[in-house]
Structure formats: C-alpha cells, structure tokens
mmCIF file with all atom_site columns, C-alpha atoms in Angstrom:
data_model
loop_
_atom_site.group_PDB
_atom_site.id
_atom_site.type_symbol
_atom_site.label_atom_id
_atom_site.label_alt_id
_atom_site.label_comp_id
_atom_site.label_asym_id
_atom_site.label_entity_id
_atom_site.label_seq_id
_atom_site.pdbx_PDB_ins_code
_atom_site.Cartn_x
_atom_site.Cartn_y
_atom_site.Cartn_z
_atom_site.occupancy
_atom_site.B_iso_or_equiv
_atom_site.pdbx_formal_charge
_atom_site.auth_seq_id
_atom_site.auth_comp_id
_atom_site.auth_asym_id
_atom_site.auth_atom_id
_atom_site.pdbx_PDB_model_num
ATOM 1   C CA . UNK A 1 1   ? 36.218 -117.549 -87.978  1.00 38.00 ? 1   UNK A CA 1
ATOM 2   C CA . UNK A 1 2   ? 33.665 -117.959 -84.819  1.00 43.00 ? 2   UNK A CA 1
ATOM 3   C CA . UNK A 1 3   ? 32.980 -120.953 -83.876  1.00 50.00 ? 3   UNK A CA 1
ATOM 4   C CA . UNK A 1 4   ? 29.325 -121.918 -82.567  1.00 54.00 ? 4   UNK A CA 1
ATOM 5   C CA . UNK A 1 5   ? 29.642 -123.159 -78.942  1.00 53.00 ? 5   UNK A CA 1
ATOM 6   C CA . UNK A 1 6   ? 27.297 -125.820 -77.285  1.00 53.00 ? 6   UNK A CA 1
ATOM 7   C CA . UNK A 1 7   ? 24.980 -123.978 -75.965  1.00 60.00 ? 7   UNK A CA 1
ATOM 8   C CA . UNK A 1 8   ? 24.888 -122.111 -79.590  1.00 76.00 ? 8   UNK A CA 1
ATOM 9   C CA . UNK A 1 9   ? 23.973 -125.420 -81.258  1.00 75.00 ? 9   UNK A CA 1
ATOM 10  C CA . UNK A 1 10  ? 20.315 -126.026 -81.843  1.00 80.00 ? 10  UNK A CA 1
ATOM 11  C CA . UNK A 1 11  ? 19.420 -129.663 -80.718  1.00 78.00 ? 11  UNK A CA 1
ATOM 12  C CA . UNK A 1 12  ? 19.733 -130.875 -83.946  1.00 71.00 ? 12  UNK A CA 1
ATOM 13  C CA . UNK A 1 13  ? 23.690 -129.572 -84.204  1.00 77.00 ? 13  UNK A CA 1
ATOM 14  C CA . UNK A 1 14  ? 24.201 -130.785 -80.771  1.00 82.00 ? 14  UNK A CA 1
ATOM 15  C CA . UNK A 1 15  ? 23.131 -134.648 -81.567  1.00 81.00 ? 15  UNK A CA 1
ATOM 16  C CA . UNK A 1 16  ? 24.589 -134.494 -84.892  1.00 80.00 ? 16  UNK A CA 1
ATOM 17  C CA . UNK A 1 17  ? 28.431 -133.392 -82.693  1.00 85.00 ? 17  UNK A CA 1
ATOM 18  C CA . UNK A 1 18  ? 27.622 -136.088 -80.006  1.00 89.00 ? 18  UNK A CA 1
ATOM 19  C CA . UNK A 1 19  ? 26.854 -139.069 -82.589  1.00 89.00 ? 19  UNK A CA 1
ATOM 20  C CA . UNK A 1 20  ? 29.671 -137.706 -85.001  1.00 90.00 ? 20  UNK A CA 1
ATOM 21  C CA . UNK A 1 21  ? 32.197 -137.496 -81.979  1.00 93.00 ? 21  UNK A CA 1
ATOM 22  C CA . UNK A 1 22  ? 31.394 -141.591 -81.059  1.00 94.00 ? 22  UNK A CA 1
ATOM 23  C CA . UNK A 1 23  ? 31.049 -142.450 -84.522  1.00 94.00 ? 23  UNK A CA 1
ATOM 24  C CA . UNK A 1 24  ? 34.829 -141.522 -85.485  1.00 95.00 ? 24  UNK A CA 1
ATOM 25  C CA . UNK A 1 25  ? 35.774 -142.359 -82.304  1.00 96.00 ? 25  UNK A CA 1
ATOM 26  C CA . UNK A 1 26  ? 34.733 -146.373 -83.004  1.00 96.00 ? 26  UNK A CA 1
ATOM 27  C CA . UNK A 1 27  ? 35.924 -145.807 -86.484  1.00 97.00 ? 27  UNK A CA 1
ATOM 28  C CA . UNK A 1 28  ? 39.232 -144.456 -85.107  1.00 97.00 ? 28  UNK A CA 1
ATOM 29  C CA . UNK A 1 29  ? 39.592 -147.851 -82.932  1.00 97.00 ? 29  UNK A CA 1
ATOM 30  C CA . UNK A 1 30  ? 39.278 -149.496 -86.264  1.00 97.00 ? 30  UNK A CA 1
ATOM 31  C CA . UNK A 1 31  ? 42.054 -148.050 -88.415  1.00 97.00 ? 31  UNK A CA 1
ATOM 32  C CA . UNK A 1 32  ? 44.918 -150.481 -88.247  1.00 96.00 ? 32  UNK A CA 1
ATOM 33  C CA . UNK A 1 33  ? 47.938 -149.378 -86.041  1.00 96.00 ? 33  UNK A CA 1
ATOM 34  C CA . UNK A 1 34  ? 50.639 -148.321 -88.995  1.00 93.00 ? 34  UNK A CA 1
ATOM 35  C CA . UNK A 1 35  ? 47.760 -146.037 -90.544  1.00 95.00 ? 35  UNK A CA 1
ATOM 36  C CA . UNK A 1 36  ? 46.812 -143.936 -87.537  1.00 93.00 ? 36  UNK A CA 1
ATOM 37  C CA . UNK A 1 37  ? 49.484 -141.140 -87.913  1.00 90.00 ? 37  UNK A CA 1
ATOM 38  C CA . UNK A 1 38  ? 48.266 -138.135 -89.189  1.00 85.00 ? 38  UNK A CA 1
ATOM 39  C CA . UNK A 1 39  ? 47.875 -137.842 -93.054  1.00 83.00 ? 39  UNK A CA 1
ATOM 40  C CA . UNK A 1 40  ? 47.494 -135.024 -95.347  1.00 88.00 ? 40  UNK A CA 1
ATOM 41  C CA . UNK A 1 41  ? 44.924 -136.123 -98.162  1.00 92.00 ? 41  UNK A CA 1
ATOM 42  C CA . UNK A 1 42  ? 45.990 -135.146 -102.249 1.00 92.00 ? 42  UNK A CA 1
ATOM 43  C CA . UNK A 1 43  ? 43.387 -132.294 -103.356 1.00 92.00 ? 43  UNK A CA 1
ATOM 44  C CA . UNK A 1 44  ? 41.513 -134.980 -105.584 1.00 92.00 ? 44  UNK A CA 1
ATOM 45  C CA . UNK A 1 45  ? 40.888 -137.151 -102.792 1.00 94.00 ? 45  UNK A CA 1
ATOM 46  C CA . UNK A 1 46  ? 39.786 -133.982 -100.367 1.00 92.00 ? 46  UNK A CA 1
ATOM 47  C CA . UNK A 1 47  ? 37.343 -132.391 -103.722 1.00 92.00 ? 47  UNK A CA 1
ATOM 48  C CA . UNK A 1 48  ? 36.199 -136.204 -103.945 1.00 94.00 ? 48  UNK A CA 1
ATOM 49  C CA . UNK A 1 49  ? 35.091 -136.320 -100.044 1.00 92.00 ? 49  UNK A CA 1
ATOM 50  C CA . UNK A 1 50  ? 33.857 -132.765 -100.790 1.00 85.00 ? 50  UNK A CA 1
ATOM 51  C CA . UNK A 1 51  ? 31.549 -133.472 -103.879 1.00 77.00 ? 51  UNK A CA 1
ATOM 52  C CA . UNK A 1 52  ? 30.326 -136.813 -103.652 1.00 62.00 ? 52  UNK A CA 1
ATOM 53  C CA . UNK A 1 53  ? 27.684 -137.312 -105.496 1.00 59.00 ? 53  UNK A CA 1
ATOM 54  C CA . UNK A 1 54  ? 27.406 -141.527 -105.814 1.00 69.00 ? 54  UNK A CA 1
ATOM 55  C CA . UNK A 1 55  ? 30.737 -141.979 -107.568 1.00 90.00 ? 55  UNK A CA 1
ATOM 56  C CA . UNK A 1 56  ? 33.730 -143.957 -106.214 1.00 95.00 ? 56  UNK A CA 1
ATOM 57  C CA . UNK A 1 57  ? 36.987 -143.765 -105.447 1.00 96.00 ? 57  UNK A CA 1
ATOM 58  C CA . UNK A 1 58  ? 40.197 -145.866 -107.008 1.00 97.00 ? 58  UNK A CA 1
ATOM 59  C CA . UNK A 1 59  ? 43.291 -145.086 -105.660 1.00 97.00 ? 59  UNK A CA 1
ATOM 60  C CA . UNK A 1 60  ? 46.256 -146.483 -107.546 1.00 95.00 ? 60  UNK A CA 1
ATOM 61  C CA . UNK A 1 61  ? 49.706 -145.920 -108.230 1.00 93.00 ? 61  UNK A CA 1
ATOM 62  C CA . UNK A 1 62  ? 53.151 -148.543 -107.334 1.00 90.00 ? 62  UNK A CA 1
ATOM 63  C CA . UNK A 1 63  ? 53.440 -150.508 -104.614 1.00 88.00 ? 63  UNK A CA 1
ATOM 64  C CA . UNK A 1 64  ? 54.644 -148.774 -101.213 1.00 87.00 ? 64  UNK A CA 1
ATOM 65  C CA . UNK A 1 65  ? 53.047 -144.799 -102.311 1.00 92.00 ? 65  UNK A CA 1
ATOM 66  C CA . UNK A 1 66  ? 50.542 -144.745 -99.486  1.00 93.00 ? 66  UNK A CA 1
ATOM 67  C CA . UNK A 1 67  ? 47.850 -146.161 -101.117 1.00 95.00 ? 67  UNK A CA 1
ATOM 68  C CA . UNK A 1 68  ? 45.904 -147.807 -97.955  1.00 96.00 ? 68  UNK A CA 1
ATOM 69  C CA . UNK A 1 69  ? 47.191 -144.766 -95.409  1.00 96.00 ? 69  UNK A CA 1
ATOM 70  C CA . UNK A 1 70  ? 45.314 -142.657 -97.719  1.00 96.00 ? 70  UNK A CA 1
ATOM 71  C CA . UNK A 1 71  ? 42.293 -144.924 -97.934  1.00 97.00 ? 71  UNK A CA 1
ATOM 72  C CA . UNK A 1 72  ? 41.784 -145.315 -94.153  1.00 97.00 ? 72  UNK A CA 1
ATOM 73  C CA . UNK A 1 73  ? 41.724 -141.583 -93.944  1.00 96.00 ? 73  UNK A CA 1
ATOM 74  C CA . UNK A 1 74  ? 39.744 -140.776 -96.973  1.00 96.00 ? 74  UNK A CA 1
ATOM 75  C CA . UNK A 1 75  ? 37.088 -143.983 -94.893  1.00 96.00 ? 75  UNK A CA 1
ATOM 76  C CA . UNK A 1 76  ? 37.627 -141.183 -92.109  1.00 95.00 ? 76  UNK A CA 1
ATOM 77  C CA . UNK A 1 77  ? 37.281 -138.000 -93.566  1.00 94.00 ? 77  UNK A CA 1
ATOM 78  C CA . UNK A 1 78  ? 34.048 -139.113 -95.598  1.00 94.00 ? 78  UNK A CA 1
ATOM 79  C CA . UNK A 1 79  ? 32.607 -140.250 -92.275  1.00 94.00 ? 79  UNK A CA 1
ATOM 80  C CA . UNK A 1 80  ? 32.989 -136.977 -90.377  1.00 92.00 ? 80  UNK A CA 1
ATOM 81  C CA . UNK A 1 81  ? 31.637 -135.375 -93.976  1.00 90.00 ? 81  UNK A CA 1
ATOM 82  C CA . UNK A 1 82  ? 28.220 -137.389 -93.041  1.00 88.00 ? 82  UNK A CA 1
ATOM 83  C CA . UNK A 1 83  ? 27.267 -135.268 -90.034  1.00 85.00 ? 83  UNK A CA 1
ATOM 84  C CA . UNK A 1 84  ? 27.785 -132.280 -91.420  1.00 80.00 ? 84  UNK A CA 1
ATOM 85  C CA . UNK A 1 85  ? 24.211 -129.994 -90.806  1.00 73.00 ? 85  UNK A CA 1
ATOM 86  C CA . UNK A 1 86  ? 23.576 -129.890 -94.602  1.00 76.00 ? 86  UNK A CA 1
ATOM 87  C CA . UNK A 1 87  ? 23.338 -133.717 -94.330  1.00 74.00 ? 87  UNK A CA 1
ATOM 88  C CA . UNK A 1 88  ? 20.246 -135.128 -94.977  1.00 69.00 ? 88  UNK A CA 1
ATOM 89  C CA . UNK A 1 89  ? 19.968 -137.367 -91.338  1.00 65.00 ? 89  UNK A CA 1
ATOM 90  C CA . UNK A 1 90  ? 20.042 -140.994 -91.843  1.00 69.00 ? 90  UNK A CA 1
ATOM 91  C CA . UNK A 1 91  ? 21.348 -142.436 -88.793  1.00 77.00 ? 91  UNK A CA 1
ATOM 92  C CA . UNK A 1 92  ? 24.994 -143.712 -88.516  1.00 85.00 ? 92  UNK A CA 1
ATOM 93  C CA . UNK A 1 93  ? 26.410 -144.455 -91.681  1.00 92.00 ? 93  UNK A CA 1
ATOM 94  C CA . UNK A 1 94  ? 27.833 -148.270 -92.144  1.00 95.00 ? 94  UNK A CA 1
ATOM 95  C CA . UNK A 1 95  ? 31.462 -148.813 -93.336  1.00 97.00 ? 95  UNK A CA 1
ATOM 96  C CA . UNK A 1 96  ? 32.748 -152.040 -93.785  1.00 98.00 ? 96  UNK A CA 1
ATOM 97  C CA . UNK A 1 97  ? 36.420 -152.310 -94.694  1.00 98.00 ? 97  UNK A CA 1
ATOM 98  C CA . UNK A 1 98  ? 38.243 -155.248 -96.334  1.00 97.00 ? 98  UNK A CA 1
ATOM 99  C CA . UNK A 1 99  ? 41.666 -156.405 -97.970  1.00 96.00 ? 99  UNK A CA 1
ATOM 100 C CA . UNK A 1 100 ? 40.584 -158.818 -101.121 1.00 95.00 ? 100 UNK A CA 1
ATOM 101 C CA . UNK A 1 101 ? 41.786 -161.895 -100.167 1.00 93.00 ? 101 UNK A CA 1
ATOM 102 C CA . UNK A 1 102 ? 40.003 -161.931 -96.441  1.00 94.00 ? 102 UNK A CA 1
ATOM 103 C CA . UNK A 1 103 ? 36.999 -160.794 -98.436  1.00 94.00 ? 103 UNK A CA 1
ATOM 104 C CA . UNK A 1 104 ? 38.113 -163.282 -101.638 1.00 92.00 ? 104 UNK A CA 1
ATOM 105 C CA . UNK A 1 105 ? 38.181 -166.305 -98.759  1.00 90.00 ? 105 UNK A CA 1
ATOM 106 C CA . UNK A 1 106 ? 35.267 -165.280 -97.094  1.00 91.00 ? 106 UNK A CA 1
ATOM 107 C CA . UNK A 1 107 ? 33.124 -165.720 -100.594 1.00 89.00 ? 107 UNK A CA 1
ATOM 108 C CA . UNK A 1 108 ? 34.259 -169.200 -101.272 1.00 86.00 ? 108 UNK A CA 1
ATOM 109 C CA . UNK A 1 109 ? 31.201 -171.737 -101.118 1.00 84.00 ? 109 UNK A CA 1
ATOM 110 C CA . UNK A 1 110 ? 33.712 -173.840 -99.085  1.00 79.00 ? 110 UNK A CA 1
ATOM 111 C CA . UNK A 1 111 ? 34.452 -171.006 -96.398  1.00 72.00 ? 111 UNK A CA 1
ATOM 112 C CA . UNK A 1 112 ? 33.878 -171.769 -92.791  1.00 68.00 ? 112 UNK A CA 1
ATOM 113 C CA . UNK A 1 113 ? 30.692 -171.088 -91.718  1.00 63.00 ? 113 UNK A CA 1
ATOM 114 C CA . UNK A 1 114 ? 29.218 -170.795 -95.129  1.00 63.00 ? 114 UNK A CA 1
ATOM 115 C CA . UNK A 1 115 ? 28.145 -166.783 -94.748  1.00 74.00 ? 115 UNK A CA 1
ATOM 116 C CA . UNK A 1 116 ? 28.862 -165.844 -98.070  1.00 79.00 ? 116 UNK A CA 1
ATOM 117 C CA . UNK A 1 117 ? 25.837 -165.130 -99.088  1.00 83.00 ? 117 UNK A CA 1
ATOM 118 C CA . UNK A 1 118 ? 24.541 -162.684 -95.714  1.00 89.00 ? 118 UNK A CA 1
ATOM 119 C CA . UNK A 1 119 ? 28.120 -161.275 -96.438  1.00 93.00 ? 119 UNK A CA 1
ATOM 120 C CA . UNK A 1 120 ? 27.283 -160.030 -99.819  1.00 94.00 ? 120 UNK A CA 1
ATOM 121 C CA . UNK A 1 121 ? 23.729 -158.648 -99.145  1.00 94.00 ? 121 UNK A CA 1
ATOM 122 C CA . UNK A 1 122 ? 25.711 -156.663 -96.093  1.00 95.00 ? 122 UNK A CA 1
ATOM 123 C CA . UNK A 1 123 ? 28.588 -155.317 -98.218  1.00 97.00 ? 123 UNK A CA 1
ATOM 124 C CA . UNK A 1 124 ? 25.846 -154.041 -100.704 1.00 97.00 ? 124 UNK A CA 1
ATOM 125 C CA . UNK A 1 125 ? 23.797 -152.459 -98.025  1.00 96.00 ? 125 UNK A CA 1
ATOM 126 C CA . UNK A 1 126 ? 26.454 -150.719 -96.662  1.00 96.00 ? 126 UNK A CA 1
ATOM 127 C CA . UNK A 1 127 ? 26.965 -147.171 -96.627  1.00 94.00 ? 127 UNK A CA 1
ATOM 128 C CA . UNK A 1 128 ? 30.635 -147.216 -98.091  1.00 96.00 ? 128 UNK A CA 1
ATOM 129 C CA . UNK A 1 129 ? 32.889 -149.634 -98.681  1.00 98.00 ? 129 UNK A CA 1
ATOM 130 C CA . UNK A 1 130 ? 36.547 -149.909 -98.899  1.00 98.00 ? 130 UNK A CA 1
ATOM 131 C CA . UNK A 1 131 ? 38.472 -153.143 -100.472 1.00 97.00 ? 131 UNK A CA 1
ATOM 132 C CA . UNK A 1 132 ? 42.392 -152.866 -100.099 1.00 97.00 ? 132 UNK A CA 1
ATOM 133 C CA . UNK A 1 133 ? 44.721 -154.349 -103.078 1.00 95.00 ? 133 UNK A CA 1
ATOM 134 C CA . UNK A 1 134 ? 41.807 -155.529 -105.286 1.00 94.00 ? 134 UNK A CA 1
ATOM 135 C CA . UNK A 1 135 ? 44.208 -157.044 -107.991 1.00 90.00 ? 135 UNK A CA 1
ATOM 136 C CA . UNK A 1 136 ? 46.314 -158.678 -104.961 1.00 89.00 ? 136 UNK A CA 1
ATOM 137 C CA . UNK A 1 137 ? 43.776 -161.836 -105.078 1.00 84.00 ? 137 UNK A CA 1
ATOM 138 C CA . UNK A 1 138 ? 42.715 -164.025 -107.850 1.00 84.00 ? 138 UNK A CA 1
ATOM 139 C CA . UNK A 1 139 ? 39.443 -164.890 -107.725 1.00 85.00 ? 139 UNK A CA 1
ATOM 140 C CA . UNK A 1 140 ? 37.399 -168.376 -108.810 1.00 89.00 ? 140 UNK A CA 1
ATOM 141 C CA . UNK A 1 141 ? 34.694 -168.278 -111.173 1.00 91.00 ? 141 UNK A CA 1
ATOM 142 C CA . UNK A 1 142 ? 32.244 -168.729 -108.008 1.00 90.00 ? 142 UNK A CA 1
ATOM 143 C CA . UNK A 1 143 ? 33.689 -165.688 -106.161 1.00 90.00 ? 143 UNK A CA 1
ATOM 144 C CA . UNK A 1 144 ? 33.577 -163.334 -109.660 1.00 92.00 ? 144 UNK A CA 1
ATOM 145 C CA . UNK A 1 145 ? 29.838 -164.333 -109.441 1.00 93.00 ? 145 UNK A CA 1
ATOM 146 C CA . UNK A 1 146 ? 29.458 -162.949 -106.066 1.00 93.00 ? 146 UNK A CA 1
ATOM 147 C CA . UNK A 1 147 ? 31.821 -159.854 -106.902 1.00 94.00 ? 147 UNK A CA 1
ATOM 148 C CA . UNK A 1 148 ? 29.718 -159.303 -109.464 1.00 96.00 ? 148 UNK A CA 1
ATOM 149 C CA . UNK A 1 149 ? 26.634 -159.462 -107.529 1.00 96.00 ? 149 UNK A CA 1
ATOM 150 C CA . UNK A 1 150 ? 28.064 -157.059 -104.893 1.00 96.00 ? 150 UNK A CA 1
ATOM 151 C CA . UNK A 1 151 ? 29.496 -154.502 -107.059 1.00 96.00 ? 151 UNK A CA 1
ATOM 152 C CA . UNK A 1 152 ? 25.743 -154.241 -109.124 1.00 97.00 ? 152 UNK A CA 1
ATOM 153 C CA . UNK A 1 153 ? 23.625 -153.565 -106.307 1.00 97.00 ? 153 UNK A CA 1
ATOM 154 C CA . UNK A 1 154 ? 26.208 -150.793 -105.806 1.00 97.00 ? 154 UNK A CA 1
ATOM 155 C CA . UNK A 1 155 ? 26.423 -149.388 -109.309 1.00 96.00 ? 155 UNK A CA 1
ATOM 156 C CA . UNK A 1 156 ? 22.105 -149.246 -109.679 1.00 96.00 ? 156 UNK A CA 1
ATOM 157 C CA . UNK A 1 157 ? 22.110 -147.927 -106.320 1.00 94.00 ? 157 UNK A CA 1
ATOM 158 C CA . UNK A 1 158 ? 24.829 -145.357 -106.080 1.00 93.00 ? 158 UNK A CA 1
ATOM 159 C CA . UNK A 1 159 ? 26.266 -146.884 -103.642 1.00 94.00 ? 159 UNK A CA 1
ATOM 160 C CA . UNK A 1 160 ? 30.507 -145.290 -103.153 1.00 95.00 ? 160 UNK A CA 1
ATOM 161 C CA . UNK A 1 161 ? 32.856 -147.978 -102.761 1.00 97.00 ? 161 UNK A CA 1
ATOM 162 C CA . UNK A 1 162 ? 36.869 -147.026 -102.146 1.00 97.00 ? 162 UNK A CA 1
ATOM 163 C CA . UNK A 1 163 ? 39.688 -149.317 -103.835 1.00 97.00 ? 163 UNK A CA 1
ATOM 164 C CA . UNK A 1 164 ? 43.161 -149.136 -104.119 1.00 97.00 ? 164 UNK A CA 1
ATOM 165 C CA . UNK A 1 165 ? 44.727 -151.358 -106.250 1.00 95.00 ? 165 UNK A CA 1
ATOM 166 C CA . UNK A 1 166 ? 48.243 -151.505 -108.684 1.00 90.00 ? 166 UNK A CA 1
ATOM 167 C CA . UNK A 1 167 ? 46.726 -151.577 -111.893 1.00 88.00 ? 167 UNK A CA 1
ATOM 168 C CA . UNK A 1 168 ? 43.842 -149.665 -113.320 1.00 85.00 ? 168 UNK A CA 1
ATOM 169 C CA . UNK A 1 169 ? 40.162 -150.022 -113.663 1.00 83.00 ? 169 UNK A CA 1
ATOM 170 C CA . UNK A 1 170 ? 40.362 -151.022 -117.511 1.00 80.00 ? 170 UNK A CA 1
ATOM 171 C CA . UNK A 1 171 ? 43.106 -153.534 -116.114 1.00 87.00 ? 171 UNK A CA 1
ATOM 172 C CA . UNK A 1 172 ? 40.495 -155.512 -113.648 1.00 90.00 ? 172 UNK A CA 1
ATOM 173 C CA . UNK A 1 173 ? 39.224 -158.014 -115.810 1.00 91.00 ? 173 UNK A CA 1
ATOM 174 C CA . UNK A 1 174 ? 41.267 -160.816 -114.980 1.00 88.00 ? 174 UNK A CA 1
ATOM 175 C CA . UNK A 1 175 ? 40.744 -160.861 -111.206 1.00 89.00 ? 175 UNK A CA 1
ATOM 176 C CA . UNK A 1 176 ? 36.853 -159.256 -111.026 1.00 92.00 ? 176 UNK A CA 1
ATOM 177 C CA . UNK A 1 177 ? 35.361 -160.349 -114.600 1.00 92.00 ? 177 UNK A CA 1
ATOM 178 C CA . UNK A 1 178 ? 35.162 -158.256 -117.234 1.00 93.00 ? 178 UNK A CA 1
ATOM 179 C CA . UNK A 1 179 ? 31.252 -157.071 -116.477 1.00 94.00 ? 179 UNK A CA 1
ATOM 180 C CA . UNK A 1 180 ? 32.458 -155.812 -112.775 1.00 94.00 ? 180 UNK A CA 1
ATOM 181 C CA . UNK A 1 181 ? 35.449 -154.518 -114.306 1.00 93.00 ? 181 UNK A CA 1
ATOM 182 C CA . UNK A 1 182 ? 32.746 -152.231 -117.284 1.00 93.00 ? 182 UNK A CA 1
ATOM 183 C CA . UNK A 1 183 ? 31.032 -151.237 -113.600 1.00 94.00 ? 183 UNK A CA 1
ATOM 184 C CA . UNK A 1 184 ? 33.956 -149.889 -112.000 1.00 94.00 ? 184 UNK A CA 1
ATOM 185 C CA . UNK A 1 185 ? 35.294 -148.023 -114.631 1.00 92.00 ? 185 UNK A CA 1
ATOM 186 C CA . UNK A 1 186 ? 31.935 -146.371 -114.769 1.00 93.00 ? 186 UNK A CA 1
ATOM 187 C CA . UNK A 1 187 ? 31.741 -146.201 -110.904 1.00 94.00 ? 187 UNK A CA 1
ATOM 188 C CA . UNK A 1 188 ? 35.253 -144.509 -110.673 1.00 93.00 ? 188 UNK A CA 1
ATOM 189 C CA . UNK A 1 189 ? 35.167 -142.506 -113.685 1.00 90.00 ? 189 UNK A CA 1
ATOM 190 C CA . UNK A 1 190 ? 36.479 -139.147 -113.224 1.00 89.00 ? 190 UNK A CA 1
ATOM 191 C CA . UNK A 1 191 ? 37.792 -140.399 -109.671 1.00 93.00 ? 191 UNK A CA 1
ATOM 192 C CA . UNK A 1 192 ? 41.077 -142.409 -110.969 1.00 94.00 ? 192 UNK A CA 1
ATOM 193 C CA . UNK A 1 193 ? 43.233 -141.001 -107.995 1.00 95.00 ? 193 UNK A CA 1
ATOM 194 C CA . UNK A 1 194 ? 47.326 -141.904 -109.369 1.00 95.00 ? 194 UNK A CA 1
ATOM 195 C CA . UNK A 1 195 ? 49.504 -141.932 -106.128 1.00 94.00 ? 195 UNK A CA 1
ATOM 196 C CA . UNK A 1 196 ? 53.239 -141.572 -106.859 1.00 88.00 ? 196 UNK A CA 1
ATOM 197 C CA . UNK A 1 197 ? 56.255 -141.448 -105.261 1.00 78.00 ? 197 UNK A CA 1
ATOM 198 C CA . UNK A 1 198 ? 59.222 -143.745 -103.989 1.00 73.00 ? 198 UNK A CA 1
ATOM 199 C CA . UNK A 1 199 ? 58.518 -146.972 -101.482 1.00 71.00 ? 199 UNK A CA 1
ATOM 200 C CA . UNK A 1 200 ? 57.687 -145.564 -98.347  1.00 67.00 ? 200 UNK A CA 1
ATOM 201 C CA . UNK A 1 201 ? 58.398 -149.228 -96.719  1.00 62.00 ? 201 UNK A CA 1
ATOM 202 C CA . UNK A 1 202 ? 61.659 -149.002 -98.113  1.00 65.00 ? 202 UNK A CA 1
ATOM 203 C CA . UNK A 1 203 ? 62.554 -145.799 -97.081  1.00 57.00 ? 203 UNK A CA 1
ATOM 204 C CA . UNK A 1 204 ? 61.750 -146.756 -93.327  1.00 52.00 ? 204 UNK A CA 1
ATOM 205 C CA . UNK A 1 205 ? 63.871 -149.341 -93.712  1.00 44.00 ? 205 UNK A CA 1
ATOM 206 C CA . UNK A 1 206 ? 66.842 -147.694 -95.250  1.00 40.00 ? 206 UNK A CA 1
#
C-alpha cells in the first residue's frame, strides 16, 4: 500500500506527524526500562485501542502474565491512535500513569506537601489514565473518598482509564469501595481483558 510522503501531506497531516512524532517520543522516555521491548498486543486489547468509544480497559489475569508490559503499550498505542486524521484535533492528549500505592500515598491528608486535592482534579482531567496493580494497595476510608471522587468525574464524563489488577472488577470492593467498584464494572464492561500464561519473572530467572 502507498504511502503519502511529506510533501503529499496537507498541512493539517503534516502537524498532526510532527506533534504525533514528539508526543510518543516524550511518552517513549516515560515507559519504565523493563517495558520498552517490543510487545505484540492480544486482539482485544488492539479492537479496544481500535473502537474506543469512552469505555475502559481492565487487564487482569495471575501475577507475572504481562499485565503492566501490556498496559504501557496499550498507554502507547492509544496515544499514536489520537493523531490519526479522522481525529477530531484537540491538542496533545494528557496521560498520567500511576502504580496504586504511589497514587494511594499521594491521597493521604497526611502526604507531604498536602496536593491531594490538585492531584485528583488533574487525574480526572486527564485524557487517559493508567493505575498499575489496583488491588496491590489498601486504601483508608479518606483515600476511598478521593478514589471515589476521581473515578466519578470519569464515569459522567467518559473519561478511559486503564487498570490491571489480580482480581476482577466485581472483586474491588474491599480496596476502592463498593460505589467505585459498581463504576468500574460499568466503565470496563465488555473490556475485561484475562491475561494468562506462566510467570514470566520466573521464567527469566530459571
């Protein structure tokens, strides 16, 4: 299939290539050493990227499947999908990435510098989000308040958000609250991604 060269491009292609080009470039800086090795994504994840429509993404499955690998590069892949010419234009898209318990810690009324609150008006605003291990943290009463606060503005809104966690969405209650668990089922419904497979950790250890 042809390909459209620069000087094919209307001016509109050509600064959608040039911002798309920095953009994963920055985002590529980003992506933590281990995960930066190439990475085939399963077809639900790709038709998920493909489609999306407002829903979100949960990625589960045992411990050591790939679960985070496949999250940085789904992060990725949906960025690059953002520029495509089809794309309505809305400037640079925001993603802000984070494992629970930095972002568990960071919510605390006690934490250092006492952010919490500008923290959860940015993770709502956000463009997409992406918590690692969500049911590796337990979370206070005060924190499942925030969580809770965060995860509406992103349900009314349509807002995607990309988890990966060891236990299901039904299964959240415990660590989010049961009304940000009722959210994320609904969120994620019809993208429950189940990643199987032996310890990959293991295996590179063996």
């Amino acid at each position: 299939m042809h390909s459209a060269s620069a000087d094919e491009l209307s001016p509109r292609e050509s600064v959608l290539v040039e911002r798309r080009t920095a953009a994963l470039d920055r985002f590529d800086e980003r992506i933590p050493a281990i995960y930066r090795q190439r990475y085939d994504l399963p077809t639900q994840v790709a038709d998920w990227i493909g489609g999306w429509g407002g829903s979100s993404l949960f990625l589960t499955g045992p411990i050591g499947v790939g679960k985070t690998h496949t999250a940085w590069h789904t992060c990725r892949r949906w960025l690059e999908a953002q520029y495509a010419p089809t794309m309505p234009w809305q400037g640079t898209p925001v993603i802000k990435t984070y494992r629970s318990t930095a972002l568990f810690d960071a919510l605390r009324p006690d934490a250092p510098g006492g952010e919490g609150r500008a923290l959860v008006q940015e993770l709502q605003r956000c463009d997409l989000l992406f918590i690692d291990d969500l049911a590796a943290a337990r979370a206070s009463d005060w924190t499942q308040e925030r969580l809770f606060e965060l995860f509406d503005e992103r349900y009314i809104n349509r807002r995607p958000v990309i988890l990966t966690c060891d236990v299901l969405p039904s299964q959240l209650s415990d660590v989010t609250g049961p009304r940000v668990a009722s959210r994320l089922a609904e969120m994620c419904r019809g993208s429950v991604v189940l990643l199987q497979g032996n310890d990959r950790r293991k295996g590179a250890a063996a």
